[in-house]
Short mmCIF file of C-alpha atoms and ligand atoms in Angstrom, two decimals:
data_model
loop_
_atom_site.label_atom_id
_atom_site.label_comp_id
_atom_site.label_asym_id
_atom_site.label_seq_id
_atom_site.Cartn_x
_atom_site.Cartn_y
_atom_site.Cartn_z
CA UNK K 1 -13.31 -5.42 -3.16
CA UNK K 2 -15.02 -8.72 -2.02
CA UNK K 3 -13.02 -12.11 -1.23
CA UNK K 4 -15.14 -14.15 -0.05
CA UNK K 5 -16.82 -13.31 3.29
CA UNK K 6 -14.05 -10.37 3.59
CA UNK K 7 -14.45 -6.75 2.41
CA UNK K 8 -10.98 -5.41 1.04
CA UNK K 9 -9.81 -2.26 0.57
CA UNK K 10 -6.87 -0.75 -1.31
CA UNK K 11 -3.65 -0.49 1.34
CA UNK K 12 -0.48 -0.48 -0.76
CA UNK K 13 -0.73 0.77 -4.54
CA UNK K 14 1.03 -0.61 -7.44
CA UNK K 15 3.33 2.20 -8.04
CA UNK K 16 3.87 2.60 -4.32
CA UNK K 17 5.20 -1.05 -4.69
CA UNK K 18 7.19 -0.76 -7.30
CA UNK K 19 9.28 2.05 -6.60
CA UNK K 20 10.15 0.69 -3.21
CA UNK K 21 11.06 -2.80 -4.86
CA UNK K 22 12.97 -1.14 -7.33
CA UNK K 23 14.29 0.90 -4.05
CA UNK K 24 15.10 -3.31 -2.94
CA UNK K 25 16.83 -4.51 -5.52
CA UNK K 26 19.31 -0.96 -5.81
CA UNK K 27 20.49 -2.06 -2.58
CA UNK K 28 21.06 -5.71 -3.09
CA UNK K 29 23.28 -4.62 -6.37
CA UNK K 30 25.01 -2.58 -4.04
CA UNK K 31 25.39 -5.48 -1.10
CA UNK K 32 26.24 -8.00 -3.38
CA UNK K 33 28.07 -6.51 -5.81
CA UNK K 34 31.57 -8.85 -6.74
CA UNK K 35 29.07 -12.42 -5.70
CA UNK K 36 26.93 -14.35 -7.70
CA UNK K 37 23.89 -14.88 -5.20
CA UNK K 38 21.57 -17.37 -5.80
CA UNK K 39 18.21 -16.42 -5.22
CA UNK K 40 15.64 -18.50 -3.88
CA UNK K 41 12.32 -17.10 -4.00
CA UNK K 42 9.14 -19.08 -2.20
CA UNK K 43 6.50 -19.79 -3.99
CA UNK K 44 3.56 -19.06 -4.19
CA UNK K 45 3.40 -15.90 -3.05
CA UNK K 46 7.06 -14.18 -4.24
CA UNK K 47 6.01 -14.89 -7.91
CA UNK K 48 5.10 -11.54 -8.62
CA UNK K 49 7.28 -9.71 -6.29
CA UNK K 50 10.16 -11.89 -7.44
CA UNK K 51 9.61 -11.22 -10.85
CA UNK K 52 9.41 -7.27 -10.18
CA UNK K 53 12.74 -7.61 -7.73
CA UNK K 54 14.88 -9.50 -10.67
CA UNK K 55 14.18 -6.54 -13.23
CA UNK K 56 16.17 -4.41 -11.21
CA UNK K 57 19.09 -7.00 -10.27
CA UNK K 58 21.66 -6.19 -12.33
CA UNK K 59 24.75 -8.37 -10.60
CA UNK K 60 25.25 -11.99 -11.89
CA UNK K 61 22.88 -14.03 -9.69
CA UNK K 62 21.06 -17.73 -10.03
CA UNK K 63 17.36 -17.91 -9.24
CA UNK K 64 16.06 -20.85 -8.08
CA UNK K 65 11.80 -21.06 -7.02
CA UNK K 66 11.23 -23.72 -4.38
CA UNK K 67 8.57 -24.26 -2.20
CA UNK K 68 7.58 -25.01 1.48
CA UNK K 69 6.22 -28.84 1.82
CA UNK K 70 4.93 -29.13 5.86
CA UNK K 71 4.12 -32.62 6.81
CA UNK K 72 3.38 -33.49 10.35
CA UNK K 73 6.66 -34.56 12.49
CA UNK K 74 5.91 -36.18 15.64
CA UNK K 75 3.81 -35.07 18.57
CA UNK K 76 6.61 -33.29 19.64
CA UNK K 77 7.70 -31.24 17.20
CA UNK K 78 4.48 -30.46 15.40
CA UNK K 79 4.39 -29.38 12.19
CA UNK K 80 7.41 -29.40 10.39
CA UNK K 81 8.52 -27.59 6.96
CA UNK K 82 11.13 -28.05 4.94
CA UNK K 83 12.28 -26.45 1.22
CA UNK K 84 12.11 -28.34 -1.96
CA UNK K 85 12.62 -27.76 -5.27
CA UNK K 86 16.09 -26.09 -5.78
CA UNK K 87 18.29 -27.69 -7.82
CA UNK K 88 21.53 -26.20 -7.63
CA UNK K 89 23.50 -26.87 -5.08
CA UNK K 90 23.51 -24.86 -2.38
CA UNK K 91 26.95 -25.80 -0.58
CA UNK K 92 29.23 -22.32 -0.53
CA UNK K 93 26.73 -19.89 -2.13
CA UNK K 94 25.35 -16.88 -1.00
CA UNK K 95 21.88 -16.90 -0.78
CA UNK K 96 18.80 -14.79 -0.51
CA UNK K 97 15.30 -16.06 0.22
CA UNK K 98 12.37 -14.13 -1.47
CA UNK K 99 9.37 -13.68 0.72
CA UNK K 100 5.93 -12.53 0.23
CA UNK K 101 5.17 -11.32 3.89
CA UNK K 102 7.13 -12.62 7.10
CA UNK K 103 4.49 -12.64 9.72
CA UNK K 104 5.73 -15.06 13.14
CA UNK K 105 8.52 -15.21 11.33
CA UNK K 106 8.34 -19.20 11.93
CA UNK K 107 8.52 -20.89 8.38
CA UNK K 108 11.37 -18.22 7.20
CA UNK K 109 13.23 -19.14 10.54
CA UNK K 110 13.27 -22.58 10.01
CA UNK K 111 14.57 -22.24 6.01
CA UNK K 112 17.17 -20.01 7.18
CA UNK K 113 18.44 -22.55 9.91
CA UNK K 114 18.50 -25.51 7.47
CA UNK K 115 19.73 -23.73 4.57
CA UNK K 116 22.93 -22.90 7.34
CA UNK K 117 22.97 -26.69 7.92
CA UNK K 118 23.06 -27.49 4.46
CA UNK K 119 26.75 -25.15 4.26
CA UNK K 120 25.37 -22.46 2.70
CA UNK K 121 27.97 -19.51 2.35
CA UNK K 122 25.62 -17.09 4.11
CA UNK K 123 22.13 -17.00 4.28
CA UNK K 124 19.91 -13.38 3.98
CA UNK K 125 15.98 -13.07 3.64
CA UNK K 126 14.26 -10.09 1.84
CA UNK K 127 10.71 -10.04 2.04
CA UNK K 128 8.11 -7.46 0.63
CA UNK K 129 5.92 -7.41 3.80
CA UNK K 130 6.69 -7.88 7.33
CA UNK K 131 4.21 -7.53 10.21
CA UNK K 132 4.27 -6.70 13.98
CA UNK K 133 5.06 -9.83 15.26
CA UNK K 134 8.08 -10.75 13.40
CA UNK K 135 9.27 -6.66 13.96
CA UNK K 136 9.00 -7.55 17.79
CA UNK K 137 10.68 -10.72 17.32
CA UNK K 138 13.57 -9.32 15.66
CA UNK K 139 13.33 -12.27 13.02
CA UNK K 140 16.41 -11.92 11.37
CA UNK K 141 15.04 -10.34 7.55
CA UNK K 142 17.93 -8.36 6.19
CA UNK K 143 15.48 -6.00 3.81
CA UNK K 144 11.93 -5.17 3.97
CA UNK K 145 9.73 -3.62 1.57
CA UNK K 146 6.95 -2.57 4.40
CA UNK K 147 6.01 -2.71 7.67
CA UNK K 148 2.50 -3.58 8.59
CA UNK K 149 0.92 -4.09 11.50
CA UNK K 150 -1.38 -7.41 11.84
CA UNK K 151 -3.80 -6.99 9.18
CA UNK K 152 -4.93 -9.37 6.75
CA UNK K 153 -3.26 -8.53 3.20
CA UNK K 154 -4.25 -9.80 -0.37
CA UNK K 155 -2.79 -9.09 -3.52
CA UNK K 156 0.46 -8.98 -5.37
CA UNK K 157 0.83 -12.36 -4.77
CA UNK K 158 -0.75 -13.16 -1.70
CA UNK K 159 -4.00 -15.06 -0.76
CA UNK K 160 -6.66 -15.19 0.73
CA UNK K 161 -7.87 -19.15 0.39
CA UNK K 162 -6.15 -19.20 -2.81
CA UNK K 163 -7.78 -15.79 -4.02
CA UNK K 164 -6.58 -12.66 -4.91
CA UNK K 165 -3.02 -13.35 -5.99
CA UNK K 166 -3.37 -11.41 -9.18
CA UNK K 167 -4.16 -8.08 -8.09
CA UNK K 168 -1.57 -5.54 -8.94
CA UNK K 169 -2.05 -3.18 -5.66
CA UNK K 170 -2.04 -4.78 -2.45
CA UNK K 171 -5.44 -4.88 -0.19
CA UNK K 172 -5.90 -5.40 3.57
CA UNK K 173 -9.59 -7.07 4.86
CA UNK K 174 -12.24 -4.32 6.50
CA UNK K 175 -12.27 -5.81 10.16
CA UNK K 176 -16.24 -6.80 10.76
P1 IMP J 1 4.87 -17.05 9.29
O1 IMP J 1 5.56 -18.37 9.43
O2 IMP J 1 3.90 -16.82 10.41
O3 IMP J 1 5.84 -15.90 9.16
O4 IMP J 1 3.95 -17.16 8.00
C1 IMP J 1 4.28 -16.63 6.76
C2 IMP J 1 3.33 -17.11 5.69
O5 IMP J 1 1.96 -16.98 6.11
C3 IMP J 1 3.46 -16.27 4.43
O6 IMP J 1 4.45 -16.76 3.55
C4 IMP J 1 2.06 -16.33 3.85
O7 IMP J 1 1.91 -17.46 3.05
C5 IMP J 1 1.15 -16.47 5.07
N1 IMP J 1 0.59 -15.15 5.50
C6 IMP J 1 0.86 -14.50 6.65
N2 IMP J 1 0.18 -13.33 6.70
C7 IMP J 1 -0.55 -13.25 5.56
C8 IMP J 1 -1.46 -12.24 5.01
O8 IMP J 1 -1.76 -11.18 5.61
N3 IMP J 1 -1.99 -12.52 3.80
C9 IMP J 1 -1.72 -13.64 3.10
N4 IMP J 1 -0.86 -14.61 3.55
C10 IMP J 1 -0.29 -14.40 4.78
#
C-alpha cells in the first residue's frame, strides 16, 4: 500500500487486533470491577480502537473523547499540550486514557500529570501501541496492546499526514 511518498505493508491484522483488544478490555472488567471509570479516549487516533475496546467493557463506565490542543508556551518550556473537551468532571474519578500508540511517551506524560493536578481519583493509560522508546522509558502505561519497535505505523486509526486512518489492519512504512 502507497501513502504518499511511503510504501506500506501489512504489520498487525485486523483479527490479530481484535482479539488482543478484546484480550484489553477482559482485563479492565476485571481491574475495575465495583468503579465506574470514566474513560477518556484521545482523539483522533483512539476512535477506532476506542470503539472496539468499549464493546467488550462490560462494568458501568463514562466515556468522555477529548483532544490534545498544543500551543506554544514560552521559550522555555516549548511546546505545551493540554486536554480539552471533557465535560464531566473529573474531581474523584477513576480514569483511563485511551491511546492510539505511546511513542516518547511525552504528550501521555503530561495528561497524566495534569489530570493528577486536577484531583483525579487515580489516573491509568491503556494504549494499543507502544514503541521502544517509551518501553525504555518505563512511561508509566498500565496496558498495552503491542510492542513495536520504532517503525512508522498507519492504520486503525492512525496517520500518516492525515491518511490512512480507516484501514482495518494496521501497516508499518517499507524503510527506503
Ligand atoms: P509521543 O508524545 O512521542 O508519545 O507521541 C504520541 C503521538 O504521536 C501519538 O498519539 C500519535 O499521534 C503520534 N505518533 C507516534 N508514532 C506514530 C506512528 O508510528 N504513526 C502515527 N502516529 C504516530
Amino acid at each position: 500500500m502507497k501513502i504518499k511518498d511511503l510504501e506500506f505493508k501489512k504489520a498487525i491484522s485486523s483479527t490479530k487486533i481484535l482479539e488482543r483488544v478484546s484480550e484489553l478490555a477482559q482485563q479492565v472488567n476485571v481491574d475495575y470491577k465495583g468503579k465506574t471509570p470514566i474513560f477518556l479516549p484521545i482523539l483522533n487516533g483512539s476512535f477506532m480502537f476506542a470503539s472496539d475496546l468499549f464493546k467488550g467493557i462490560t462494568i458501568p463506565c463514562r466515556i468522555s473523547f477529548v483532544k490534545i490542543s498544543s500551543y506554544s508556551g514560552t521559550a522555555s518550556t516549548g511546546q505545551l499540550k493540554s486536554l480539552i473537551g471533557h465535560e464531566e468532571s473529573l474531581f474523584n474519578q477513576d480514569i483511563i486514557i485511551v491511546e492510539d500508540i505511546v511513542d516518547s511517551g511525552l504528550t501521555l506524560q503530561k495528561i497524566m500529570d495534569d489530570l493528577k493536578g486536577l484531583g483525579a481519583k487515580s489516573v491509568e493509560a491503556i494504549s494499543l501501541l507502544r514503541k521502544k522508546e517509551a518501553r525504555e522509558k518505563n512511561v508509566d502505561v498500565k496496558y498495552v496492546g503491542f510492542d513495536l519497535d520504532t517503525e512508522f505505523v498507519v492504520g486503525y486509526g492512525l496517520d500518516y499526514d492525515g491518511l490512512g486512518r480507516n484501514h482495518t489492519d494496521i501497516y508499518k512504512a517499507v524503510p527506503k
